[in-house]
PDB file of C-alpha atoms in Angstrom:
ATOM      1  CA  UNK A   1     103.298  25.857   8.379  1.00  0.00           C
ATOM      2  CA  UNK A   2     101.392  25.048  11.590  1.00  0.00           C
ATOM      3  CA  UNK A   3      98.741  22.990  12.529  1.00  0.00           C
ATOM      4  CA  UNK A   4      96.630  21.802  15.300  1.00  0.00           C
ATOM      5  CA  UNK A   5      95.355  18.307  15.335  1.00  0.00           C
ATOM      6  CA  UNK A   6      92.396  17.277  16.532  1.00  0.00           C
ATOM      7  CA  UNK A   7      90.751  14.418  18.468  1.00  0.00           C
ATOM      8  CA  UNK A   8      87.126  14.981  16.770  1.00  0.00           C
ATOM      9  CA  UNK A   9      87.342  15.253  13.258  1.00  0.00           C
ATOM     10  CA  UNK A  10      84.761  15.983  10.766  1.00  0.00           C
ATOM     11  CA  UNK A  11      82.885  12.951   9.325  1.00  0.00           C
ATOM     12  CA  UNK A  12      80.669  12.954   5.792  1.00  0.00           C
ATOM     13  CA  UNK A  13      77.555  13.544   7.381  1.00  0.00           C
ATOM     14  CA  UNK A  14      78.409  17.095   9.106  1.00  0.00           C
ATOM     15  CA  UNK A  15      78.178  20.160   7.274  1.00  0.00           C
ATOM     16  CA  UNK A  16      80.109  23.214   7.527  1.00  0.00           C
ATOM     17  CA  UNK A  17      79.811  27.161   7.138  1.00  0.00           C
ATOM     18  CA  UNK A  18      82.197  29.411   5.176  1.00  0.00           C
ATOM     19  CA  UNK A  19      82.299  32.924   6.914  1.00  0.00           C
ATOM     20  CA  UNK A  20      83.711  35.982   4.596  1.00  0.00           C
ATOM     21  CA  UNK A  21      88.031  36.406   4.965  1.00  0.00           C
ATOM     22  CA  UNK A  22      89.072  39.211   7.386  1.00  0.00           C
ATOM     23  CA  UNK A  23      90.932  41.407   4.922  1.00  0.00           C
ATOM     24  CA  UNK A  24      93.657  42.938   6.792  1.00  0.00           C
ATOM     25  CA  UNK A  25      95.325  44.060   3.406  1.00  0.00           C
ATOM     26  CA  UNK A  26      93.678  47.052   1.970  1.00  0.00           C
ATOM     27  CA  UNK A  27      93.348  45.205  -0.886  1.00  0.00           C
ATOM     28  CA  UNK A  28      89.642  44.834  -1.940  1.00  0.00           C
ATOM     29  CA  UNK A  29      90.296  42.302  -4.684  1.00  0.00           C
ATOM     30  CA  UNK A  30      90.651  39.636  -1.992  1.00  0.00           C
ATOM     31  CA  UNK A  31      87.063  40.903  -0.246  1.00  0.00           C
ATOM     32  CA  UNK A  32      85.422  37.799  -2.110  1.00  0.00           C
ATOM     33  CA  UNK A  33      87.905  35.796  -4.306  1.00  0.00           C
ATOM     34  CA  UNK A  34      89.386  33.971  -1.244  1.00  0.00           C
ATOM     35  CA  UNK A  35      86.191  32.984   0.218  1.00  0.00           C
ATOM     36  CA  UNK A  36      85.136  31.787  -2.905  1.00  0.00           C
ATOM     37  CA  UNK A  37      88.306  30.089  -3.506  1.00  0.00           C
ATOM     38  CA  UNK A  38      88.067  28.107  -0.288  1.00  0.00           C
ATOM     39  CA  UNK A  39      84.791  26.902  -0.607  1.00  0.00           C
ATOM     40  CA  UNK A  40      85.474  25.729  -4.276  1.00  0.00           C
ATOM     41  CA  UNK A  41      88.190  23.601  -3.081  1.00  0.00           C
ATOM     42  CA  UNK A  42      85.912  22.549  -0.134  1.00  0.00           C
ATOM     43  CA  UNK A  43      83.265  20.968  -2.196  1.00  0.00           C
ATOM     44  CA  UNK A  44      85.595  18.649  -3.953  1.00  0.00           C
ATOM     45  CA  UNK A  45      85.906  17.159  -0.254  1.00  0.00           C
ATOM     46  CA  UNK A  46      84.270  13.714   0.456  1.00  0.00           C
ATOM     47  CA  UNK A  47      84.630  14.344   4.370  1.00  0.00           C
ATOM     48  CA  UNK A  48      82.088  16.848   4.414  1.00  0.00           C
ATOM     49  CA  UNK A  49      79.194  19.778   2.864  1.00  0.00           C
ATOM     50  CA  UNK A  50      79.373  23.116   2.309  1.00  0.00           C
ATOM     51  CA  UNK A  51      76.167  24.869   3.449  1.00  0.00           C
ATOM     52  CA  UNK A  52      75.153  26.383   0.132  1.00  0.00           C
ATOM     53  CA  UNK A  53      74.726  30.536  -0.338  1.00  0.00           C
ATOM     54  CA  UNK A  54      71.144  30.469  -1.015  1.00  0.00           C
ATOM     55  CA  UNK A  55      70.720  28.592   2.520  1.00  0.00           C
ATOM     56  CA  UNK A  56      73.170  31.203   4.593  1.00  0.00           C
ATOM     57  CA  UNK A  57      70.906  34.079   3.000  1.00  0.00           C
ATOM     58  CA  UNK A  58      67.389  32.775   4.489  1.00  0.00           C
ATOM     59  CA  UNK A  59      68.813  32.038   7.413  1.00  0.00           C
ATOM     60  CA  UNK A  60      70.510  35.487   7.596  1.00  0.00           C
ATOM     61  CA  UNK A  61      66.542  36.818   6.769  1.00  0.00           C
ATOM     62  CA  UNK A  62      65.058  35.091   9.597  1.00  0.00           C
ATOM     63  CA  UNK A  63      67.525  36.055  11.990  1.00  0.00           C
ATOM     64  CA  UNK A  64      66.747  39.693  10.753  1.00  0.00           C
ATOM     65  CA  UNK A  65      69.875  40.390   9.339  1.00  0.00           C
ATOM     66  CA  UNK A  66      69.877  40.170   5.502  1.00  0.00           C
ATOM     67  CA  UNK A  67      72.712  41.076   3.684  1.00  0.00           C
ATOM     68  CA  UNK A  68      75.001  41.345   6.649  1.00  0.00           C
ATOM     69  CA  UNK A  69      78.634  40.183   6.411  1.00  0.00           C
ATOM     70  CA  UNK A  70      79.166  37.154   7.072  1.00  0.00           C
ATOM     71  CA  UNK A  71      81.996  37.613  10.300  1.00  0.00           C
ATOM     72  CA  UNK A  72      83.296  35.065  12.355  1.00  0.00           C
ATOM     73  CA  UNK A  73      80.131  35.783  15.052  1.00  0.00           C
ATOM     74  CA  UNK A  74      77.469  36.162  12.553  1.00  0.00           C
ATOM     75  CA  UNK A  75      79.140  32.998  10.804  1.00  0.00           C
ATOM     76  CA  UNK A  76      78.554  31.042  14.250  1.00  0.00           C
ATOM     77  CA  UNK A  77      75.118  31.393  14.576  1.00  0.00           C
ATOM     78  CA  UNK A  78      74.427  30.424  10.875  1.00  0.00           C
ATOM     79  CA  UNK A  79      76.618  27.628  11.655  1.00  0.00           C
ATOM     80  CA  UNK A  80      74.608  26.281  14.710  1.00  0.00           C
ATOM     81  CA  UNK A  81      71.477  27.473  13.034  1.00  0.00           C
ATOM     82  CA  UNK A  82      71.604  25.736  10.422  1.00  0.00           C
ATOM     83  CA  UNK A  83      72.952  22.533  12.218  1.00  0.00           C
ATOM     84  CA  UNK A  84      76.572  22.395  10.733  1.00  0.00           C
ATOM     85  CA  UNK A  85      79.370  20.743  12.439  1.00  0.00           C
ATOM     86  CA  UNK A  86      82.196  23.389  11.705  1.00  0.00           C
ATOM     87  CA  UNK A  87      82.601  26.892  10.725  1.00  0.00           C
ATOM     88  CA  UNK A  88      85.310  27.829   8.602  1.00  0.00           C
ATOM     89  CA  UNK A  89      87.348  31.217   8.928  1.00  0.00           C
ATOM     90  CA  UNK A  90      89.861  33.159   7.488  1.00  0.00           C
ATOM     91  CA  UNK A  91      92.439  35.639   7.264  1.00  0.00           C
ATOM     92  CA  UNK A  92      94.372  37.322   5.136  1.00  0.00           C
ATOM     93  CA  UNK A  93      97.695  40.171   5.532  1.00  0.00           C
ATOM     94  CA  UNK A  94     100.550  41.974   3.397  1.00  0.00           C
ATOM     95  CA  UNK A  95     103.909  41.474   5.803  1.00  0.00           C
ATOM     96  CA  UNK A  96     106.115  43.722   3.624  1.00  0.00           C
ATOM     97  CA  UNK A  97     105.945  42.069  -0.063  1.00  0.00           C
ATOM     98  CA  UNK A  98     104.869  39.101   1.025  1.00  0.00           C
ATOM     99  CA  UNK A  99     101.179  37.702   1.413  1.00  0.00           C
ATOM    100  CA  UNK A 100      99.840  35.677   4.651  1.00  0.00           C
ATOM    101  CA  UNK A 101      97.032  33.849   5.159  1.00  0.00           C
ATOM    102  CA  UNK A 102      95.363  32.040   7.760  1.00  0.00           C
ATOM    103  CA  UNK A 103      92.467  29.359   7.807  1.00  0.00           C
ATOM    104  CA  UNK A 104      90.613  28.238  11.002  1.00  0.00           C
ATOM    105  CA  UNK A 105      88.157  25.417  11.406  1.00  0.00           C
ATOM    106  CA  UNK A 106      85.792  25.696  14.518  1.00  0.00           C
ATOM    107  CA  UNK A 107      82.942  23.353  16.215  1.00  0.00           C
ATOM    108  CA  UNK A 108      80.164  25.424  16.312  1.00  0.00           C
ATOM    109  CA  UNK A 109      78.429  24.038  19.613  1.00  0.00           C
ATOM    110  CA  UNK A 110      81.524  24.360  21.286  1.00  0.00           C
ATOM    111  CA  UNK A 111      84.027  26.975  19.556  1.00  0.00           C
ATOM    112  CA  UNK A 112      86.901  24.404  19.596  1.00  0.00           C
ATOM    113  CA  UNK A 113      89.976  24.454  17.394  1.00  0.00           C
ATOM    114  CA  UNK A 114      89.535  21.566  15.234  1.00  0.00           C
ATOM    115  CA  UNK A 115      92.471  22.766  12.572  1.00  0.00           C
ATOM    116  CA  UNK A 116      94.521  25.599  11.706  1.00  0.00           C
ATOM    117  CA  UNK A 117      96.769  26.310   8.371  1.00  0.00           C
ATOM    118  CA  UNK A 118      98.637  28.686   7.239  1.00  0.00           C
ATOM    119  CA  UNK A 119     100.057  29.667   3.630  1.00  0.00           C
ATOM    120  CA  UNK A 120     102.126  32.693   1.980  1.00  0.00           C
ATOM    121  CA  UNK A 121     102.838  33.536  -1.224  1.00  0.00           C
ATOM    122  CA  UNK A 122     105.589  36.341  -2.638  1.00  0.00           C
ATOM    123  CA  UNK A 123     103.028  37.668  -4.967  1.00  0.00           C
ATOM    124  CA  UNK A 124      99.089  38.099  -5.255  1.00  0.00           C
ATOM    125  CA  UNK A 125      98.448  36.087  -7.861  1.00  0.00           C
ATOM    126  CA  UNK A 126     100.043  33.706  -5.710  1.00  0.00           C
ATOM    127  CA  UNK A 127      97.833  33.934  -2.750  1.00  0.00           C
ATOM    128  CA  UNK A 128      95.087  31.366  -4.799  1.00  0.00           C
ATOM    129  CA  UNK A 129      97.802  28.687  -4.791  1.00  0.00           C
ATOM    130  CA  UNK A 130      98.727  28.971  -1.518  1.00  0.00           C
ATOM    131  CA  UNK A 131      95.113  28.948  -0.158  1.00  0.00           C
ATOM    132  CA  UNK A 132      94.509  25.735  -2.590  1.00  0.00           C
ATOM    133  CA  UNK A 133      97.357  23.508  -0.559  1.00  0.00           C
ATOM    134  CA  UNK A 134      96.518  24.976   3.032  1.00  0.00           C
ATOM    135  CA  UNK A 135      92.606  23.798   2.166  1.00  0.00           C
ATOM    136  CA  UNK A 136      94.639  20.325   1.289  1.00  0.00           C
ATOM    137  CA  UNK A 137      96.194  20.003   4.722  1.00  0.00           C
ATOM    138  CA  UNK A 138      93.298  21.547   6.528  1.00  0.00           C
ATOM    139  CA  UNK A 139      91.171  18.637   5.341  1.00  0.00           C
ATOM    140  CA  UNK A 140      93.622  15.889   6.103  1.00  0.00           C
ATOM    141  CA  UNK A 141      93.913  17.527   9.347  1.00  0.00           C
ATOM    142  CA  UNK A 142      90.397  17.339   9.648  1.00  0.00           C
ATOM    143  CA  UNK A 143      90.044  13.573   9.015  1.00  0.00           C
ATOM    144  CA  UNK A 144      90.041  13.382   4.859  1.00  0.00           C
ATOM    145  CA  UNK A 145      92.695  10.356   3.896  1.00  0.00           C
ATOM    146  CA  UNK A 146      95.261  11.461   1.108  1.00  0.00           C
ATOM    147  CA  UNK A 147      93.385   8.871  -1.033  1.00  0.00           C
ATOM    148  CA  UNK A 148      89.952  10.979  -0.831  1.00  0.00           C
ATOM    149  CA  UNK A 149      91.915  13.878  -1.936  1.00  0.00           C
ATOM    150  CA  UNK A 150      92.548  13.861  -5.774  1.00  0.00           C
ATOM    151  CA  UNK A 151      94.459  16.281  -7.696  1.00  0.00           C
ATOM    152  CA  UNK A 152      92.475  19.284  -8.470  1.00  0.00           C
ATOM    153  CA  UNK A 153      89.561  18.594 -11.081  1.00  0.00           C
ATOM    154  CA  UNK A 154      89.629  21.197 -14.560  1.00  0.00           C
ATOM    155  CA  UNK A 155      86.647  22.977 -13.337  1.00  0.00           C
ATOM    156  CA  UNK A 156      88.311  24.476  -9.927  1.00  0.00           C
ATOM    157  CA  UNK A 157      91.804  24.747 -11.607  1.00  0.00           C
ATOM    158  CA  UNK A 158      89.749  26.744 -14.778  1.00  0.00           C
ATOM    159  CA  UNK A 159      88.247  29.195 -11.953  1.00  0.00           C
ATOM    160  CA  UNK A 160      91.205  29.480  -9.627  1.00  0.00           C
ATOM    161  CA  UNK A 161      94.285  29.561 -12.564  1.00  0.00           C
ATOM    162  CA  UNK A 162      93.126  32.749 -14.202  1.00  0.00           C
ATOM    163  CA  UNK A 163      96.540  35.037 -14.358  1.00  0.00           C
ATOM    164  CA  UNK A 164      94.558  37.463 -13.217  1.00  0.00           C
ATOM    165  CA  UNK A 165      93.304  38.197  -9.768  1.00  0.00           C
ATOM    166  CA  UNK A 166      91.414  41.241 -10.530  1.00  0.00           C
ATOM    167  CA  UNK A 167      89.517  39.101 -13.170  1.00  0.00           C
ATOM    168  CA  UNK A 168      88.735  36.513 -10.582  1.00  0.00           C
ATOM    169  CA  UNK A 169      87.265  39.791  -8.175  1.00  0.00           C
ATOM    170  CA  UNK A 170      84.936  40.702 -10.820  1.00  0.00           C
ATOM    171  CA  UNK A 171      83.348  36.966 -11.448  1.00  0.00           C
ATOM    172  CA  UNK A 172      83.186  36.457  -7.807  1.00  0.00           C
ATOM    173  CA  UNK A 173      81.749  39.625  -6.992  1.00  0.00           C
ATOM    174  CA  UNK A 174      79.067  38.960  -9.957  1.00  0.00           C
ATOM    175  CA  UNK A 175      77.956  35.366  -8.434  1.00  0.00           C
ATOM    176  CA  UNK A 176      77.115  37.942  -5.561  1.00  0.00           C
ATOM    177  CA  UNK A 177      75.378  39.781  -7.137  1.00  0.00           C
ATOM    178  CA  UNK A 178      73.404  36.691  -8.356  1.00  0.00           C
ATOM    179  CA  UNK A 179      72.552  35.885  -4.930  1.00  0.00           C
ATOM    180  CA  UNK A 180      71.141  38.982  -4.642  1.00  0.00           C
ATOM    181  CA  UNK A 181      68.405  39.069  -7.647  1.00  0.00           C
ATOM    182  CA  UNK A 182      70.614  41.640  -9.195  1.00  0.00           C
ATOM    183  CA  UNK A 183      72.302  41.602 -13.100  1.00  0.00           C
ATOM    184  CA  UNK A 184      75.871  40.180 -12.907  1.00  0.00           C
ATOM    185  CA  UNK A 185      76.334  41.114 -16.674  1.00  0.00           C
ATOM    186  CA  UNK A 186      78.859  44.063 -16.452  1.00  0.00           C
ATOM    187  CA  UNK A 187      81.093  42.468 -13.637  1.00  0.00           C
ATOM    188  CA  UNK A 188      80.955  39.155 -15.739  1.00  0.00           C
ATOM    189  CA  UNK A 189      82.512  40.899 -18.608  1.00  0.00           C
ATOM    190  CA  UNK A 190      84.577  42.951 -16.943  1.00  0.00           C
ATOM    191  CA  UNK A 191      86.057  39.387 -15.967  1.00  0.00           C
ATOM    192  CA  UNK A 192      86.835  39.251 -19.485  1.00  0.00           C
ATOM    193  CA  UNK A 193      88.316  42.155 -19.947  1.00  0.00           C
ATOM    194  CA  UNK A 194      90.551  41.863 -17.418  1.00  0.00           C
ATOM    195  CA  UNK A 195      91.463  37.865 -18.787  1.00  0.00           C
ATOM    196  CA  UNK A 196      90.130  37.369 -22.342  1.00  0.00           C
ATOM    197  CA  UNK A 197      91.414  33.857 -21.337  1.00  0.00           C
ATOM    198  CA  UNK A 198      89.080  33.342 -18.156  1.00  0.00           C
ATOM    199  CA  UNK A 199      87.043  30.646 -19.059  1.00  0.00           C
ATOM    200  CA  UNK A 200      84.745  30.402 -16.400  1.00  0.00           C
ATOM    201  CA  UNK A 201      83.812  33.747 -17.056  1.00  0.00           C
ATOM    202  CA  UNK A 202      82.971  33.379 -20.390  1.00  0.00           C
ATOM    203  CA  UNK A 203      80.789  30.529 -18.867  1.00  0.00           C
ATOM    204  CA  UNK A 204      78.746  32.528 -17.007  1.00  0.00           C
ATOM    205  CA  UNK A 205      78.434  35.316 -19.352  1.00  0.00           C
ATOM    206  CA  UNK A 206      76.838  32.389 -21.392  1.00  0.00           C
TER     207      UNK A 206
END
């Protein structure tokens, strides 16, 4: 565990943008869970607001580039675009068995390191935990008192406890296709089939 503290934490009036984890593992279950994850856990936060999906993809259409991954550059400008405080990146690798990830907070105007945390985990299923209490650290490191921080509410521990990772891959990747005007059905229940128990899924299948 490292981290890097800063003199100009966030406050509750700035925003922040969530740009899409640098998979370094070959693994394309983590393409969307962990950004998802992250920004889950984020909203519970009383320090600051997520810029919502819907608001990333029209600014992505007026700067002409609609559907685009959302990298730590592309990120940036949505960030200052849309007037956010900090930009939120992430990593994540396989070193051997063992799974590493990293999470970055960045001031937009300037491109200063406002925190960094790390986590690992000895299994994949694993990796959701770990993300969960480096997001707890990164916000206390970014100015949220341990009192504003209360133990995780049902609804993210519902979404993030699901046994299955895979599972959590198919929901996430269906709330994409959401934003896109497109039917989620079929990744929705493949959710299910993958957890019978995932009952988020099951939500949004509803």
């Amino acid at each position: 565990l490292w981290v890097w503290r800063s003199a100009a934490p966030l406050t509750r009036q700035d925003r922040v943008v969530v740009a899409d984890f640098e998979n370094r593992t070959g693994d394309p279950a983590f393409t969307h869970t962990l950004k998802q994850a992250l920004t889950l856990e984020l909203e519970r936060s009383r320090l600051a607001h997520v810029v919502t999906e819907r608001e990333v993809a029209r600014t992505l259409t007026l700067m002409q580039r609609q559907g685009q991954v959302l990298t730590p550059d592309v990120a940036a400008d949505v960030c200052r675009r849309t007037g956010s405080k900090a930009l939120l990146t992430g990593s994540v690798d396989r070193l051997g068995r063992e799974y590493v990830l990293a999470v970055h907070a960045t001031e937009c105007r300037t491109g200063h390191v406002l925190a960094r945390e790390q986590g690992r985990s000895a299994s994949k299923e694993g990796i959701l935990d770990a993300l969960a209490g480096a997001t707890t650290r990164l916000r206390r490191t970014l100015g949220e008192s341990l009192s504003d921080i209360p133990p995780r509410d049902e609804r993210v521990h519902a979404v993030l406890s699901t046994a299955s990772l895979d599972a959590f891959e198919a929901y996430t990747t269906g709330e994409q296709m959401v934003l896109q005007g497109r039917s989620p059905l079929p990744l929705f229940k493949q959710a299910i089939e993958r957890d019978p128990d995932f009952a988020y899924a099951h939500a949004a299948l509803g």
